[in-house]
Structure formats: C-alpha cells, structure tokens
C-alpha cells in the first residue's frame, strides 16, 4: 500500500483560539505533538533578494496591482507575500466589476496573525492602490510594526492617487500621503500628476521635475522616481537619489519610447521592477531604472504585437498586459533605454 503524504489540515471546527488544533492528513488522523517552528528560509539563509510584503489591489482576471507586481518580483528571486487591499472580478475600466474591499481592521488582523507566528520579518514593504484614509492609516501602523522587527526595512511606496489630471481616490488621501506616508518611505514612485499633488508644484519642464524630486527628498525618501512625465512632447522617467543625507542628490532621466496604446497595470509593474532591480543595484539607481524601463518596453511591445495577431486594433481600447508571456524580458532584459545624468 502507498503511504499518504504528510499534509496538514485544520481540525474542525477551527478557531485561532483553539491553539495547536491540527491533525495530520494520514489514515490515522492523529493530533500531532508540539513541533519546533521552522525558520523563514528567505530570512535565515543568505539571499541577494529578500522577502516582500505587498499591499495592493487584486483582480481575478487581468494584471493590475498585486497581479502585476508579485509574479515579476518572484521571477527576480524574491519571496512575496501579497495582501489584497481589494479583490475585484476585473479592473474598474470594464463596464462592470464586482468584489470586496478590505478595511483597516481586516488588514491589521492579518498582520497580527503573522506576528503571532513570528512571521513579520520582511526586507521590503511595497504598497500601491489604497482607497481610504482609514486603510492608509493602518498601513502606516504596519510600517511601524515591520520596522520594529527589522529596522532596515525598505518601504517602496507607489502613491496611487490618479493620472492625467484625474483623481482615483478621495481628496483627503492626498494630505495623508504628504504628511505621513512620504516621510517614512524609502523609495517613492509617483507619476507626473501624483508628484504635482504631493509637492504642489506644476511640472512643465525637466527642471520642475528635478525641483519636485528635491522637495520630496527633503520630506523623507532617499530615492524618488517620477515614473512618467510628459514634457515638451517627450515621455520621460526622472530619477533622483541621495547616497547620504549630506550629499546632494544624483539625478538622471530616461526618454521612454511612446507606444500608441493604453495599458492597465503598467504603473504597478514599473514599481515592482524598480524595487527588484534597485535591490540588486542599491547604489546605481540609473542602472536599475534602465533595466526596469527596458523590461517594461519589451513587455508592452509584445502585448501590442499579440493583440494585432489576434486581429484587434491596440489603439481602440485599454489592453491587458502579456505578463506571463514576457518572463524572459523580466528576468533578463536587454537594455534599450539609457539613462542620461543631469549635471
């Protein structure tokens, strides 16, 4: 006869108050004795990457939020634990969507569950779309909690507020980001509209973009990347980073080739790629940005080509990105977009 696999299943009924109420999934079904808690290998063993807690939106179909960020980070070698701030059937650009929204109490409940099992040691925290002030305030508590466990935690914040002059979130979130979130972030990745909201500065030139980066540096984060800015008909990424508090920032730009199509999930993907590559090149943000942008561009070109092959006009609607089909471009991108340093 064949021995059954050692699969652990919860006893019935199960409650967090039941203690170690687990039995082994064997024919005997006996309750197991107390066991030593295994280490988190991504923390216990030497690693070039780390362990990421990613708090973002989630869709069943398509690639936005965590669906756009988790897989690329895993391909780049990270262990990623996602918490879904919302769970929708599809992104909100479709005619209809259904789903659930996580509230602050539910988020904190998950964090407490991790803490009770000594599972809160993360090297990185990544946040994206957050739809309410109460949830954002709980995220700030999460930052404090994670840094109490690991003071070296890197917090990468994509302040998803809106785009092209349109707010996606309630207006009162802007001041919470300005006053509370920006000061505790390690890296900030706003788009042009978002950086204008956060700084109160209008970005109409490259110098405006650099000034906005300096304003954000003075509030907290050492690394600031304006992921997309349309300036004088050019689409630019503008990056800025301070090696130390005392030194002036090193700043650069990358001109991004325009693709005549609209995509969903690209901002979430961009921030994930920037997290991944800046971890590999912590003192060379230009190189990290070159790899992230080049990877994204290859993925978007593939997406457009595949829609054309399917007989669909890519310019006629927003497109779901071809994430799974672009694994090679994520793992080993060929640099096609080069950074140019500002003097």
Coordinates of C-alpha atoms in Angstrom, one line a residue:
X1 CA 0.0 0.0 0.0
X2 CA 1.1 3.6 -0.6
X3 CA 1.9 5.9 2.3
X4 CA -0.2 9.1 2.4
X5 CA 1.5 12.5 2.1
X6 CA 2.1 14.4 5.2
X7 CA -0.4 17.1 4.5
X8 CA -1.5 19.3 7.4
X9 CA -5.2 20.2 7.6
X10 CA -7.1 22.2 10.2
X11 CA -9.2 20.4 12.8
X12 CA -12.9 21.0 12.7
X13 CA -14.2 23.3 14.0
X14 CA -11.2 25.6 13.8
X15 CA -10.6 28.9 15.6
X16 CA -7.5 30.9 16.2
X17 CA -8.3 30.3 19.9
X18 CA -8.2 26.6 19.6
X19 CA -4.4 26.5 19.9
X20 CA -2.5 23.8 18.0
X21 CA -5.7 22.1 16.9
X22 CA -4.2 20.4 13.9
X23 CA -4.2 16.8 12.8
X24 CA -2.1 15.1 10.1
X25 CA -3.8 14.1 6.9
X26 CA -2.9 10.4 7.2
X27 CA -5.2 7.5 7.6
X28 CA -4.7 7.6 11.4
X29 CA -5.6 11.3 11.6
X30 CA -3.8 11.6 15.0
X31 CA -3.2 15.0 16.5
X32 CA 0.4 15.9 16.1
X33 CA 2.7 16.7 19.1
X34 CA 4.2 20.1 19.6
X35 CA 6.6 20.9 16.8
X36 CA 9.6 23.3 16.6
X37 CA 8.7 26.3 14.5
X38 CA 10.8 26.2 11.2
X39 CA 12.8 29.3 10.3
X40 CA 11.8 31.6 7.4
X41 CA 14.4 30.5 4.9
X42 CA 14.3 33.7 2.9
X43 CA 15.4 35.5 6.0
X44 CA 17.5 32.8 7.7
X45 CA 19.7 32.0 4.7
X46 CA 22.0 34.4 2.8
X47 CA 20.0 36.0 0.0
X48 CA 20.6 38.5 -2.8
X49 CA 17.0 39.4 -2.8
X50 CA 14.7 39.3 0.2
X51 CA 11.1 38.9 1.4
X52 CA 8.5 41.4 0.3
X53 CA 5.1 42.2 1.9
X54 CA 3.0 43.7 -1.0
X55 CA -0.2 45.5 -0.1
X56 CA -2.1 46.3 -3.3
X57 CA -5.3 45.7 -5.2
X58 CA -6.1 42.3 -6.8
X59 CA -8.2 41.3 -9.8
X60 CA -9.3 37.8 -10.6
X61 CA -8.9 38.4 -14.3
X62 CA -6.1 40.6 -15.7
X63 CA -2.9 42.1 -14.4
X64 CA -3.1 45.1 -12.1
X65 CA -2.0 45.7 -8.5
X66 CA -0.6 42.5 -6.9
X67 CA -1.4 40.5 -10.0
X68 CA 1.0 42.8 -11.9
X69 CA 3.7 43.0 -9.2
X70 CA 4.0 39.7 -7.4
X71 CA 5.0 37.5 -10.3
X72 CA 7.8 39.7 -11.7
X73 CA 9.3 40.0 -8.2
X74 CA 9.2 36.3 -7.8
X75 CA 10.9 35.9 -11.2
X76 CA 13.6 38.3 -9.9
X77 CA 14.1 36.0 -6.9
X78 CA 12.0 37.5 -4.2
X79 CA 9.7 35.7 -1.8
X80 CA 6.5 37.8 -2.0
X81 CA 3.6 37.7 0.4
X82 CA 0.6 39.6 -1.0
X83 CA -2.2 41.3 0.9
X84 CA -5.1 42.4 -1.4
X85 CA -6.5 45.8 -0.5
X86 CA -9.4 45.0 -2.8
X87 CA -10.4 41.8 -4.6
X88 CA -12.4 42.6 -7.8
X89 CA -13.5 40.4 -10.6
X90 CA -11.7 42.6 -13.1
X91 CA -10.2 46.1 -13.1
X92 CA -12.6 49.1 -13.0
X93 CA -12.1 50.0 -16.6
X94 CA -14.5 47.3 -17.7
X95 CA -18.2 48.2 -17.9
X96 CA -18.9 46.2 -14.7
X97 CA -17.0 44.8 -11.8
X98 CA -17.8 43.1 -8.5
X99 CA -15.8 42.2 -5.5
X100 CA -14.8 43.1 -1.9
X101 CA -12.8 45.8 -0.2
X102 CA -10.5 45.1 2.7
X103 CA -10.8 47.5 5.6
X104 CA -8.2 48.6 8.1
X105 CA -9.3 46.3 10.8
X106 CA -9.1 43.3 8.5
X107 CA -5.6 44.3 7.4
X108 CA -4.5 44.6 11.0
X109 CA -6.0 41.2 11.7
X110 CA -3.8 39.7 9.1
X111 CA -0.7 41.5 10.5
X112 CA -1.5 40.2 14.0
X113 CA -1.8 36.7 12.6
X114 CA 1.7 36.9 11.1
X115 CA 3.0 38.5 14.3
X116 CA 1.6 35.7 16.5
X117 CA 3.5 33.2 14.5
X118 CA 6.7 35.3 14.3
X119 CA 6.4 35.7 10.5
X120 CA 6.7 39.5 10.4
X121 CA 10.4 39.8 9.3
X122 CA 10.3 41.4 5.9
X123 CA 13.1 43.1 4.0
X124 CA 10.7 45.2 1.9
X125 CA 7.2 46.6 2.0
X126 CA 5.5 47.5 -1.2
X127 CA 2.3 49.5 -1.3
X128 CA 0.1 50.5 -4.3
X129 CA -3.6 51.4 -4.6
X130 CA -5.2 52.3 -1.3
X131 CA -8.7 53.6 -1.4
X132 CA -9.5 55.1 2.1
X133 CA -7.8 57.2 4.8
X134 CA -8.6 54.6 7.4
X135 CA -6.8 51.8 5.4
X136 CA -3.9 54.1 4.7
X137 CA -3.5 54.9 8.4
X138 CA -3.5 51.2 9.1
X139 CA -0.7 50.8 6.5
X140 CA 1.3 53.4 8.5
X141 CA 0.9 51.2 11.6
X142 CA 2.1 48.3 9.5
X143 CA 5.2 50.3 8.6
X144 CA 6.0 50.9 12.2
X145 CA 5.3 47.3 13.2
X146 CA 7.6 45.9 10.4
X147 CA 10.4 48.3 11.3
X148 CA 10.1 47.3 15.0
X149 CA 11.1 43.8 13.7
X150 CA 13.5 44.9 11.0
X151 CA 14.8 48.5 11.4
X152 CA 16.4 48.2 7.9
X153 CA 13.1 47.6 6.2
X154 CA 12.9 49.3 2.8
X155 CA 9.5 50.8 2.1
X156 CA 8.7 51.3 -1.6
X157 CA 5.6 53.4 -2.0
X158 CA 3.7 53.9 -5.2
X159 CA 1.3 56.7 -4.2
X160 CA -1.6 55.8 -6.4
X161 CA -3.6 59.0 -6.5
X162 CA -4.6 59.5 -10.1
X163 CA -3.3 60.3 -13.6
X164 CA -3.7 62.8 -16.3
X165 CA -5.4 65.3 -14.0
X166 CA -7.9 62.9 -12.6
X167 CA -8.0 61.7 -9.0
X168 CA -8.7 58.0 -8.5
X169 CA -9.1 58.3 -4.7
X170 CA -10.8 60.6 -2.2
X171 CA -9.1 64.1 -2.0
X172 CA -8.4 63.7 1.7
X173 CA -5.9 60.9 1.0
X174 CA -3.5 63.4 -0.6
X175 CA -2.7 65.2 2.7
X176 CA -2.2 61.8 4.5
X177 CA 0.4 60.9 1.9
X178 CA 2.0 64.3 2.1
X179 CA 2.2 64.5 5.9
X180 CA 2.6 60.9 7.0
X181 CA 3.5 58.5 4.2
X182 CA 6.2 60.4 2.3
X183 CA 8.3 60.9 5.4
X184 CA 8.5 57.1 6.1
X185 CA 9.1 55.9 2.5
X186 CA 12.5 54.7 1.4
X187 CA 11.6 55.0 -2.3
X188 CA 8.7 56.9 -3.9
X189 CA 7.4 56.3 -7.4
X190 CA 4.7 58.8 -8.4
X191 CA 3.7 59.7 -11.9
X192 CA 3.6 63.3 -13.1
X193 CA 0.1 64.1 -11.8
X194 CA 0.9 62.5 -8.4
X195 CA 4.1 64.3 -7.9
X196 CA 2.3 67.6 -8.6
X197 CA -0.3 66.7 -5.9
X198 CA 2.3 65.7 -3.4
X199 CA 4.5 68.8 -3.8
X200 CA 2.1 71.5 -5.0
X201 CA 4.5 72.2 -7.9
X202 CA 3.4 72.2 -11.6
X203 CA 5.7 70.1 -13.7
X204 CA 6.1 71.7 -17.2
X205 CA 9.9 71.3 -17.6
X206 CA 12.6 68.9 -16.6
X207 CA 13.9 71.4 -14.1
X208 CA 10.4 71.5 -12.5
X209 CA 10.7 67.7 -12.2
X210 CA 14.1 67.9 -10.5
X211 CA 12.8 70.5 -8.1
X212 CA 9.9 68.3 -7.2
X213 CA 12.2 65.4 -6.5
X214 CA 14.3 67.7 -4.2
X215 CA 11.2 68.7 -2.4
X216 CA 10.2 65.1 -1.8
X217 CA 13.8 64.3 -0.7
X218 CA 13.6 67.0 2.0
X219 CA 10.5 65.3 3.3
X220 CA 12.0 61.8 3.7
X221 CA 12.7 59.4 0.9
X222 CA 16.3 59.0 -0.4
X223 CA 15.1 57.6 -3.8
X224 CA 12.4 59.4 -5.9
X225 CA 11.4 58.3 -9.4
X226 CA 8.8 60.1 -11.4
X227 CA 7.8 57.1 -13.5
X228 CA 6.3 59.0 -16.4
X229 CA 6.2 62.7 -17.2
X230 CA 5.1 64.2 -20.5
X231 CA 7.4 67.2 -21.0
X232 CA 7.7 69.1 -24.3
X233 CA 6.1 66.1 -26.1
X234 CA 8.7 63.7 -24.7
X235 CA 7.8 60.9 -22.2
X236 CA 10.4 60.9 -19.5
X237 CA 11.3 59.0 -16.4
X238 CA 13.1 61.3 -14.0
X239 CA 15.1 59.7 -11.2
X240 CA 16.8 61.2 -8.1
X241 CA 18.7 59.6 -5.2
X242 CA 20.8 60.7 -2.3
X243 CA 23.6 58.4 -1.3
X244 CA 23.8 60.1 2.1
X245 CA 21.7 62.8 3.9
X246 CA 24.6 65.3 3.5
X247 CA 25.3 64.8 -0.2
X248 CA 23.2 66.5 -3.0
X249 CA 21.1 64.1 -5.0
X250 CA 22.3 62.4 -8.2
X251 CA 19.7 62.9 -10.9
X252 CA 19.0 61.4 -14.3
X253 CA 16.4 61.0 -17.0
X254 CA 15.4 58.2 -19.4
X255 CA 13.4 59.0 -22.5
X256 CA 10.7 56.4 -22.9
X257 CA 9.6 55.4 -26.4
X258 CA 5.9 56.2 -26.9
X259 CA 3.7 53.3 -27.8
X260 CA 0.4 54.2 -29.4
X261 CA -1.8 52.2 -27.0
X262 CA -3.2 52.4 -23.4
X263 CA -2.4 49.7 -20.9
X264 CA -3.5 48.7 -17.5
X265 CA -1.2 47.7 -14.7
X266 CA 2.0 49.3 -16.0
X267 CA 2.5 51.6 -13.1
X268 CA 2.2 48.7 -10.6
X269 CA 4.6 46.6 -12.8
X270 CA 7.1 49.5 -13.1
X271 CA 7.3 50.0 -9.3
X272 CA 7.8 46.3 -8.8
X273 CA 10.6 46.2 -11.3
X274 CA 12.2 49.2 -9.8
X275 CA 12.1 47.5 -6.4
X276 CA 13.7 44.4 -7.8
X277 CA 16.5 46.0 -9.8
X278 CA 17.3 48.7 -7.2
X279 CA 17.8 45.9 -4.7
X280 CA 20.3 44.3 -7.0
X281 CA 22.0 47.7 -7.7
X282 CA 21.4 49.7 -4.5
X283 CA 24.0 52.3 -5.3
X284 CA 23.2 52.6 -9.0
X285 CA 19.6 53.8 -9.5
X286 CA 20.3 54.7 -13.1
X287 CA 21.1 51.1 -14.0
X288 CA 18.1 49.8 -12.0
X289 CA 15.8 52.2 -13.9
X290 CA 17.3 51.3 -17.3
X291 CA 16.6 47.6 -16.7
X292 CA 13.1 48.3 -15.4
X293 CA 12.1 50.6 -18.3
X294 CA 13.7 48.3 -20.9
X295 CA 11.9 45.3 -19.5
X296 CA 8.6 47.1 -19.4
X297 CA 9.0 48.3 -23.0
X298 CA 9.7 44.8 -24.3
X299 CA 6.6 43.6 -22.5
X300 CA 4.5 46.3 -23.9
X301 CA 5.7 45.7 -27.5
X302 CA 4.9 42.0 -27.1
X303 CA 1.4 43.0 -25.8
X304 CA 0.7 45.2 -28.8
X305 CA 2.0 42.6 -31.3
X306 CA -0.1 39.9 -29.7
X307 CA -3.3 41.9 -29.9
X308 CA -2.6 42.7 -33.6
X309 CA -2.1 38.9 -34.2
X310 CA -5.5 38.4 -32.7
X311 CA -7.0 40.9 -35.2
X312 CA -7.6 43.6 -32.6
X313 CA -6.7 47.2 -33.0
X314 CA -4.5 48.1 -30.0
X315 CA -5.4 51.7 -30.2
X316 CA -9.1 51.1 -29.7
X317 CA -9.2 50.1 -26.0
X318 CA -7.1 49.7 -22.9
X319 CA -5.0 46.5 -23.1
X320 CA -4.3 43.7 -20.6
X321 CA -0.5 43.2 -20.4
X322 CA 1.1 40.0 -21.5
X323 CA 2.9 39.4 -18.3
X324 CA 3.3 35.6 -18.3
X325 CA 4.5 35.5 -21.9
X326 CA 7.2 38.1 -21.1
X327 CA 9.1 36.1 -18.4
X328 CA 12.4 36.2 -20.3
X329 CA 12.2 40.0 -20.7
X330 CA 11.5 40.4 -17.0
X331 CA 14.4 38.1 -15.9
X332 CA 17.0 39.1 -18.4
X333 CA 16.1 42.4 -20.1
X334 CA 18.2 43.8 -22.8
X335 CA 18.9 47.5 -22.1
X336 CA 17.3 49.5 -24.8
X337 CA 16.5 52.7 -22.8
X338 CA 19.6 54.5 -21.5
X339 CA 19.8 56.9 -18.6
X340 CA 21.4 60.4 -19.0
X341 CA 22.7 62.1 -15.9
X342 CA 21.9 65.7 -15.1
X343 CA 25.0 67.7 -14.3

